[in-house]
Short mmCIF file of C-alpha atoms in Angstrom, two decimals:
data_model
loop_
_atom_site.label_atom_id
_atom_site.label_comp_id
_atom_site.label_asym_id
_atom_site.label_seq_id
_atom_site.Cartn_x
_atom_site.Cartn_y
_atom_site.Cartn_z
CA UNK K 1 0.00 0.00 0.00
CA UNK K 2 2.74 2.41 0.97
CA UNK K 3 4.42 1.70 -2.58
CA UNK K 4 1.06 2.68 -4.14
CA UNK K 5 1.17 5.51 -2.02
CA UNK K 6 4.85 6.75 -3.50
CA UNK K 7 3.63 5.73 -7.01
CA UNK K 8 0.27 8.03 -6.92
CA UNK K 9 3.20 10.88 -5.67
CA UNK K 10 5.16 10.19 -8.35
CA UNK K 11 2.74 9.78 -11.12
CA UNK K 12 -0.32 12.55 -10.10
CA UNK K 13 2.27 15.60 -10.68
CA UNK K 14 3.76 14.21 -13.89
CA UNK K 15 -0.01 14.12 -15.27
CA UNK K 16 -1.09 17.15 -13.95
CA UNK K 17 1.74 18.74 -15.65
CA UNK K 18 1.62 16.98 -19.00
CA UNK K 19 -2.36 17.72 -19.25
CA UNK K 20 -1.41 21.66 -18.35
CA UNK K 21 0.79 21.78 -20.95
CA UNK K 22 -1.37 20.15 -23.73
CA UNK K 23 -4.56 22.61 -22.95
CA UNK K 24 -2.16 25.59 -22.99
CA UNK K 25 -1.12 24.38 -26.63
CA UNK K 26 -3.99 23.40 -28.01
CA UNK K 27 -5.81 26.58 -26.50
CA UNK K 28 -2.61 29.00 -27.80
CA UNK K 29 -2.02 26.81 -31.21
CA UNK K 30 -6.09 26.91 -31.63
CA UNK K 31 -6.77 30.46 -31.20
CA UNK K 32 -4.09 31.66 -33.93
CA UNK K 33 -5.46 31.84 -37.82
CA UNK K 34 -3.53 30.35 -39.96
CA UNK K 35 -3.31 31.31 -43.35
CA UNK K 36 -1.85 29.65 -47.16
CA UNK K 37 1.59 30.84 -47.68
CA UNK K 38 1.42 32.31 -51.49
CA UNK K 39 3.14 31.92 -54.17
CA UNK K 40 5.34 34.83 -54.84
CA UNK K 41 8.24 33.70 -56.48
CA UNK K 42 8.68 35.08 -60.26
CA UNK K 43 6.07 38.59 -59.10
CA UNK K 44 6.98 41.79 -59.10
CA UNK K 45 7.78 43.18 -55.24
CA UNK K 46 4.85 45.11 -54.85
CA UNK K 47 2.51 42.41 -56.49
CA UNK K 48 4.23 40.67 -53.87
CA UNK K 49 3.62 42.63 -51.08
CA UNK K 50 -0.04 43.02 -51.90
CA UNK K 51 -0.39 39.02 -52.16
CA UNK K 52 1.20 38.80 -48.98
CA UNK K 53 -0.80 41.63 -47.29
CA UNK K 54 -4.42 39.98 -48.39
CA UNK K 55 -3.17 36.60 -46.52
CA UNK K 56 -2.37 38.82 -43.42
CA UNK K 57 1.55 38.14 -43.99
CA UNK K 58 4.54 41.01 -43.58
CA UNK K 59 6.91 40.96 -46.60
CA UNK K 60 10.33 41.74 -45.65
CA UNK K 61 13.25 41.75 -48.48
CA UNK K 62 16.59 39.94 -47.23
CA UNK K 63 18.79 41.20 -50.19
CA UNK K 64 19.11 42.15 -53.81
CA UNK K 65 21.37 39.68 -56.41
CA UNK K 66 21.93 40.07 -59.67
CA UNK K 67 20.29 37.44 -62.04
CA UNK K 68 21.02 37.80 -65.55
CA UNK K 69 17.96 35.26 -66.10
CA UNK K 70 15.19 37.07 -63.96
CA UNK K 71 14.28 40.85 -64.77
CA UNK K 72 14.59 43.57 -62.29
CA UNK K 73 12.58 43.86 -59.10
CA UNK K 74 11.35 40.11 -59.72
CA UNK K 75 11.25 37.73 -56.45
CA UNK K 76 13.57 34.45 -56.72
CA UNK K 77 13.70 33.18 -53.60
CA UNK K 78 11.00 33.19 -50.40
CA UNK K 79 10.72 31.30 -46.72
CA UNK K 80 8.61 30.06 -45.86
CA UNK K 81 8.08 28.21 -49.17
CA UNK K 82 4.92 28.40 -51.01
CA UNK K 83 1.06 26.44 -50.52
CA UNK K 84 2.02 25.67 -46.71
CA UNK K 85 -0.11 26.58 -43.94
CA UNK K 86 0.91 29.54 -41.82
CA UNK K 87 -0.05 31.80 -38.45
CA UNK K 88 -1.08 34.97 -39.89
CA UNK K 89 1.14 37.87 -38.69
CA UNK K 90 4.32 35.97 -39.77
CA UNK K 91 6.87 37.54 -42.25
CA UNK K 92 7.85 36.15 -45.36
CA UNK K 93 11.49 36.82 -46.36
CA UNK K 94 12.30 37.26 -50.17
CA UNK K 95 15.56 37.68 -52.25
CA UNK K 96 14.73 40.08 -55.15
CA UNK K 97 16.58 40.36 -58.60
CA UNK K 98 18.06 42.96 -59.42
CA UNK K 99 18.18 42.01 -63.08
CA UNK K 100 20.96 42.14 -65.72
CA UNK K 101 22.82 45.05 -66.19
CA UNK K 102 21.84 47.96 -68.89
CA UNK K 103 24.48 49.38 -70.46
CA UNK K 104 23.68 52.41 -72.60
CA UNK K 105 24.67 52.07 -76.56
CA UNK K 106 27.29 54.51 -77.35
CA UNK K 107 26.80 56.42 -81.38
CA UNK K 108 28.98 55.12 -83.38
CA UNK K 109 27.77 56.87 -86.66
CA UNK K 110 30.72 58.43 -88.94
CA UNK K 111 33.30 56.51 -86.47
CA UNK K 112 36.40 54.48 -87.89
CA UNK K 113 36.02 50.31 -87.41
CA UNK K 114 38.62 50.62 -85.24
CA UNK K 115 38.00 53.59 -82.57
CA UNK K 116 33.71 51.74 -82.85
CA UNK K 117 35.33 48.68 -81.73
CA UNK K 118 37.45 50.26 -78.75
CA UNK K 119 34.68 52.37 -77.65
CA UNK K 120 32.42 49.19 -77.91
CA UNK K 121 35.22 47.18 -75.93
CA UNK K 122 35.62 49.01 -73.27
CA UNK K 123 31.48 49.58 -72.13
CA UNK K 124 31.32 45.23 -72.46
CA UNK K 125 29.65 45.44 -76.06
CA UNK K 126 30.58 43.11 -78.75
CA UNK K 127 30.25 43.57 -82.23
CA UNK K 128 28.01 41.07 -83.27
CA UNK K 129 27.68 41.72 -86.84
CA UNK K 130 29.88 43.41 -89.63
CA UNK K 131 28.49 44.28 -92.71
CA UNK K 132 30.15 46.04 -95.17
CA UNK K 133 28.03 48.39 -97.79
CA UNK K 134 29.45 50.60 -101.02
CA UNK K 135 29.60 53.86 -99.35
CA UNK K 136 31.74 57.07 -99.80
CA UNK K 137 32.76 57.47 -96.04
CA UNK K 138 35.11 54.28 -96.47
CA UNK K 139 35.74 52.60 -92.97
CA UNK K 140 33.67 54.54 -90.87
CA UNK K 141 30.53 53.43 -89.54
CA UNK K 142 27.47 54.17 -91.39
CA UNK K 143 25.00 52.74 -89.12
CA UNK K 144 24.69 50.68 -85.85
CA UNK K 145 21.87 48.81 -84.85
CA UNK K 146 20.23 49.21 -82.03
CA UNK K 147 20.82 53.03 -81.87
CA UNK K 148 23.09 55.54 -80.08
CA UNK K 149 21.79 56.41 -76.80
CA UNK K 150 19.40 53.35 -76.85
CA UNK K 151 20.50 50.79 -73.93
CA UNK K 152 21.11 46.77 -73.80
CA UNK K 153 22.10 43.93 -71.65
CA UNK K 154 25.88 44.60 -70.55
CA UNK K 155 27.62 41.83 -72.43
CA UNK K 156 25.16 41.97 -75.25
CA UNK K 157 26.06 43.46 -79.39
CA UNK K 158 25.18 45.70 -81.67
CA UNK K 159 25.32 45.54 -85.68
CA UNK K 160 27.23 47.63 -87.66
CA UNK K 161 27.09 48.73 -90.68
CA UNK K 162 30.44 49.68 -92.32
CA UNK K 163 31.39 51.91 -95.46
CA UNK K 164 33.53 50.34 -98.07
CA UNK K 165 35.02 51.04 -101.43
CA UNK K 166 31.96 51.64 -104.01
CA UNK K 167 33.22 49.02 -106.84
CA UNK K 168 31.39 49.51 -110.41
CA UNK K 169 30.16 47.07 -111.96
#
């Protein structure tokens, strides 16, 4: 009897204290709405933030990178991930492109091959195209596509069109 005795001291707190703590969960777990996480990779940020602000959700941005494969001001990263249930009031974190680099097109109309081709060089441009046309200002650039002044993805070219000798035929 006395060993029942010790057990029932042993046991009654243990209980009492496991059932406590279960009620308090359930009762603080229960009482929070939870909410969808959306989808916001690939949006624009304020898309984003509007998506996040209908599910009752802060967005906070963690950093920019630069993504030569996702345009500017795009999400490419969030947590927590998407379609998973969520207490409102949480914040999801984002990583936002910050797109490839523009790079404005110098003009290169009435410019020798050569001093085109430096200029070109030294702003990242290649020249993706030569073509040569009959034209009295021999050497010098006659036209560029895309334009002077016009801008382009830093690494990216630009067509030129080149004088050359006018032959008769």
């Amino acid at each position: 009897m006395k060993w029942l005795k010790n057990l029932l001291y042993f046991f009654v707190p243990i209980s009492a204290f496991i059932l406590s703590m279960y009620f308090t969960i359930d009762i603080v777990l229960k009482g929070q709405e939870t909410t969808v996480c959306p989808d916001v990779r690939g949006k624009k940020v304020e898309v984003a933030k509007e998506m996040a602000r209908n599910k009752g959700l802060s967005l906070i941005i963690l950093r920019y990178e630069r993504r030569n494969d996702v345009p500017y001001n795009h999400i490419t990263v969030q947590k927590p991930d998407a379609n998973i249930a969520i207490r409102k009031g949480r914040i999801l974190y984002v990583i936002v492109s910050e797109g490839p680099q523009l790079v404005e097109v110098p003009a290169l109309t009435g410019q020798p091959l050569e001093k085109a081709a430096e200029i070109l060089g030294e702003k990242l441009i290649t020249i993706r195209k030569t073509i040569y046309i009959p034209h009295e200002k021999t050497g010098r650039v006659v036209a560029q596509v895309p334009k002077g002044g016009s801008t382009i993805l830093e690494q990216g070219g630009v067509t030129l069109v080149v004088g050359s000798e006018q032959r008769p035929f």
